Amino acid sequence: MLNEFQRAFESNLDDWCMGGPTVSGWTRTGPLITLETPMLVSMTEQELSVDDVLAKNRAEVDRWHLAFLKDHSQPCRTAYWNEYLMPRYGARRALDKFRDFLSLLESIRFGYNSYSAVFVADVESLGLGFRYFRFDGCHRTCCAKYLGMTSVPAKVFMLDRD
């Protein structure tokens, strides 16, 4: 069961460790980080602080996602569009992603679906400067933050290093 989550965790961790900025997009500003990918060994369900869930790349989340939610009147002038969407998807898919993000915001405005838990790994033992490594749920958590929510449901994975 954990194998499907392990692949998503590894992919997201590898991308985050690359740092940036880079032309092809990045998830975190800063230099390359080298670390051995730990295995996920168990999972629990918890309510987590929105700020804890966003901590892994808070500066970028603020500049891209949250700034966009605050003002998306001219999307192609936002850092979310130029630094996040365009390098990853190109213009046509970026437009779809932009619309999807706003639709997600509206759906969460009418009630956060508790079945839409975010996925995080408890990486406190890795000494990365934050406790939870979010590998699914950035957009949902940003919507929750923008709407004034203080916590979100999460599936919290423990590592074999703990």
Tab-separated table of C-alpha atoms in Angstrom:
chain	number	residue	atom	x	y	z
A	1	MET	CA	0.000	0.000	0.000
A	2	LEU	CA	2.752	2.491	0.838
A	3	ASN	CA	4.465	1.907	-2.535
A	4	GLU	CA	2.131	4.265	-4.412
A	5	PHE	CA	2.779	6.992	-1.850
A	6	GLN	CA	6.515	6.272	-1.829
A	7	ARG	CA	6.802	7.054	-5.554
A	8	ALA	CA	4.961	10.370	-5.174
A	9	PHE	CA	7.057	11.266	-2.121
A	10	GLU	CA	10.338	10.438	-3.890
A	11	SER	CA	9.426	12.413	-6.998
A	12	ASN	CA	8.435	15.480	-4.991
A	13	LEU	CA	11.471	15.239	-2.706
A	14	ASP	CA	13.834	14.927	-5.682
A	15	ASP	CA	12.267	18.009	-7.298
A	16	TRP	CA	12.456	20.000	-4.064
A	17	CYS	CA	16.098	19.024	-3.500
A	18	MET	CA	17.021	20.442	-6.933
A	19	GLY	CA	16.386	23.966	-5.651
A	20	GLY	CA	16.386	26.798	-8.119
A	21	PRO	CA	15.544	29.000	-9.781
A	22	THR	CA	15.738	27.101	-13.050
A	23	VAL	CA	14.210	27.707	-16.458
A	24	SER	CA	12.160	24.496	-16.232
A	25	GLY	CA	10.539	25.500	-12.943
A	26	TRP	CA	11.418	24.847	-9.338
A	27	THR	CA	9.669	24.307	-6.032
A	28	ARG	CA	12.186	26.007	-3.765
A	29	THR	CA	14.736	28.768	-4.178
A	30	GLY	CA	18.219	27.722	-3.177
A	31	PRO	CA	21.098	25.369	-3.907
A	32	LEU	CA	21.003	21.651	-4.598
A	33	ILE	CA	20.507	19.469	-1.518
A	34	THR	CA	21.807	15.911	-1.525
A	35	LEU	CA	20.129	13.404	0.737
A	36	GLU	CA	19.232	9.753	0.675
A	37	THR	CA	15.515	9.231	0.151
A	38	PRO	CA	13.991	7.550	3.196
A	39	MET	CA	11.230	4.964	2.998
A	40	LEU	CA	7.714	5.639	4.204
A	41	VAL	CA	6.823	3.004	6.786
A	42	SER	CA	3.457	3.972	8.270
A	43	MET	CA	0.653	6.506	8.007
A	44	THR	CA	-1.767	8.190	10.399
A	45	GLU	CA	-4.553	10.695	9.836
A	46	GLN	CA	-4.359	14.012	11.687
A	47	GLU	CA	-5.428	17.635	11.524
A	48	LEU	CA	-2.349	19.773	10.846
A	49	SER	CA	-1.727	23.475	10.998
A	50	VAL	CA	-1.913	25.106	7.559
A	51	ASP	CA	1.338	26.930	8.327
A	52	ASP	CA	3.104	23.658	9.175
A	53	VAL	CA	1.890	22.104	5.915
A	54	LEU	CA	3.156	25.084	3.875
A	55	ALA	CA	6.530	25.388	5.658
A	56	LYS	CA	8.681	23.385	3.208
A	57	ASN	CA	8.723	26.172	0.600
A	58	ARG	CA	6.893	29.017	2.293
A	59	ALA	CA	8.558	31.888	0.421
A	60	GLU	CA	7.620	30.412	-2.945
A	61	VAL	CA	4.082	29.534	-1.827
A	62	ASP	CA	3.613	33.126	-0.661
A	63	ARG	CA	5.016	34.584	-3.897
A	64	TRP	CA	3.252	32.192	-6.281
A	65	HIS	CA	0.065	30.691	-4.902
A	66	LEU	CA	-1.078	33.052	-2.163
A	67	ALA	CA	-0.212	36.236	-4.069
A	68	PHE	CA	-2.154	34.854	-7.038
A	69	LEU	CA	-5.207	34.123	-4.896
A	70	LYS	CA	-5.072	37.684	-3.542
A	71	ASP	CA	-4.932	39.214	-7.034
A	72	HIS	CA	-5.537	37.176	-10.166
A	73	SER	CA	-7.082	39.972	-12.241
A	74	GLN	CA	-4.155	39.781	-14.686
A	75	PRO	CA	-2.914	36.196	-14.347
A	76	CYS	CA	-0.130	36.421	-16.939
A	77	ARG	CA	1.509	39.156	-14.858
A	78	THR	CA	1.733	37.019	-11.725
A	79	ALA	CA	4.721	35.056	-10.490
A	80	TYR	CA	2.399	32.045	-10.268
A	81	TRP	CA	1.830	32.231	-14.016
A	82	ASN	CA	5.387	33.107	-15.078
A	83	GLU	CA	7.472	31.126	-12.604
A	84	TYR	CA	5.202	28.226	-11.701
A	85	LEU	CA	2.699	27.447	-14.469
A	86	MET	CA	4.462	28.399	-17.702
A	87	PRO	CA	7.735	26.490	-17.116
A	88	ARG	CA	5.803	23.352	-16.157
A	89	TYR	CA	2.873	23.344	-18.559
A	90	GLY	CA	3.063	25.867	-21.397
A	91	ALA	CA	0.345	28.406	-22.223
A	92	ARG	CA	-2.593	26.119	-23.058
A	93	ARG	CA	-2.317	23.842	-20.019
A	94	ALA	CA	-1.341	26.796	-17.800
A	95	LEU	CA	-4.688	28.393	-18.581
A	96	ASP	CA	-6.486	25.184	-17.575
A	97	LYS	CA	-4.449	24.978	-14.354
A	98	PHE	CA	-5.205	28.629	-13.571
A	99	ARG	CA	-8.934	27.983	-13.961
A	100	ASP	CA	-8.711	24.756	-11.942
A	101	PHE	CA	-7.038	26.627	-9.086
A	102	LEU	CA	-9.830	29.208	-8.967
A	103	SER	CA	-12.460	26.444	-9.134
A	104	LEU	CA	-10.728	24.685	-6.250
A	105	LEU	CA	-10.809	27.924	-4.248
A	106	GLU	CA	-14.544	28.244	-4.796
A	107	SER	CA	-15.210	24.621	-3.850
A	108	ILE	CA	-13.208	24.983	-0.628
A	109	ARG	CA	-14.966	28.266	0.123
A	110	PHE	CA	-18.174	26.204	0.380
A	111	GLY	CA	-16.568	23.609	2.659
A	112	TYR	CA	-13.288	21.753	2.831
A	113	ASN	CA	-13.830	18.132	1.836
A	114	SER	CA	-12.355	16.040	4.653
A	115	TYR	CA	-11.715	13.271	2.111
A	116	SER	CA	-9.210	15.580	0.402
A	117	ALA	CA	-6.483	15.152	2.978
A	118	VAL	CA	-3.045	16.497	2.121
A	119	PHE	CA	-0.108	14.080	2.143
A	120	VAL	CA	2.946	14.932	4.229
A	121	ALA	CA	5.939	13.026	5.510
A	122	ASP	CA	7.251	13.762	8.989
A	123	VAL	CA	10.847	14.712	8.121
A	124	GLU	CA	11.823	16.275	11.425
A	125	SER	CA	14.681	13.760	11.800
A	126	LEU	CA	16.240	14.943	8.498
A	127	GLY	CA	17.023	18.417	9.867
A	128	LEU	CA	15.578	20.335	6.909
A	129	GLY	CA	14.256	23.196	9.050
A	130	PHE	CA	10.602	22.145	9.017
A	131	ARG	CA	8.712	19.119	10.237
A	132	TYR	CA	6.314	18.178	7.445
A	133	PHE	CA	7.280	17.616	3.831
A	134	ARG	CA	4.107	18.145	1.802
A	135	PHE	CA	4.030	15.978	-1.316
A	136	ASP	CA	0.395	16.394	-2.284
A	137	GLY	CA	-2.006	19.198	-1.441
A	138	CYS	CA	-0.243	22.520	-1.950
A	139	HIS	CA	-3.114	24.142	-3.827
A	140	ARG	CA	-5.746	22.866	-1.366
A	141	THR	CA	-3.710	24.106	1.583
A	142	CYS	CA	-3.144	27.503	-0.047
A	143	CYS	CA	-6.885	27.861	-0.612
A	144	ALA	CA	-7.498	26.961	3.025
A	145	LYS	CA	-4.903	29.544	4.140
A	146	TYR	CA	-6.372	32.236	1.893
A	147	LEU	CA	-9.851	31.526	3.267
A	148	GLY	CA	-8.666	31.866	6.877
A	149	MET	CA	-8.681	28.199	7.818
A	150	THR	CA	-6.049	27.240	10.369
A	151	SER	CA	-5.866	23.474	9.860
A	152	VAL	CA	-6.418	20.818	7.202
A	153	PRO	CA	-6.866	17.048	7.344
A	154	ALA	CA	-3.619	15.238	6.556
A	155	LYS	CA	-2.265	11.788	5.973
A	156	VAL	CA	1.031	11.875	7.873
A	157	PHE	CA	3.670	9.367	6.821
A	158	MET	CA	6.470	8.297	9.128
A	159	LEU	CA	9.949	7.533	7.802
A	160	ASP	CA	12.158	4.534	8.439
A	161	ARG	CA	14.815	6.887	9.871
A	162	ASP	CA	12.660	7.936	12.816
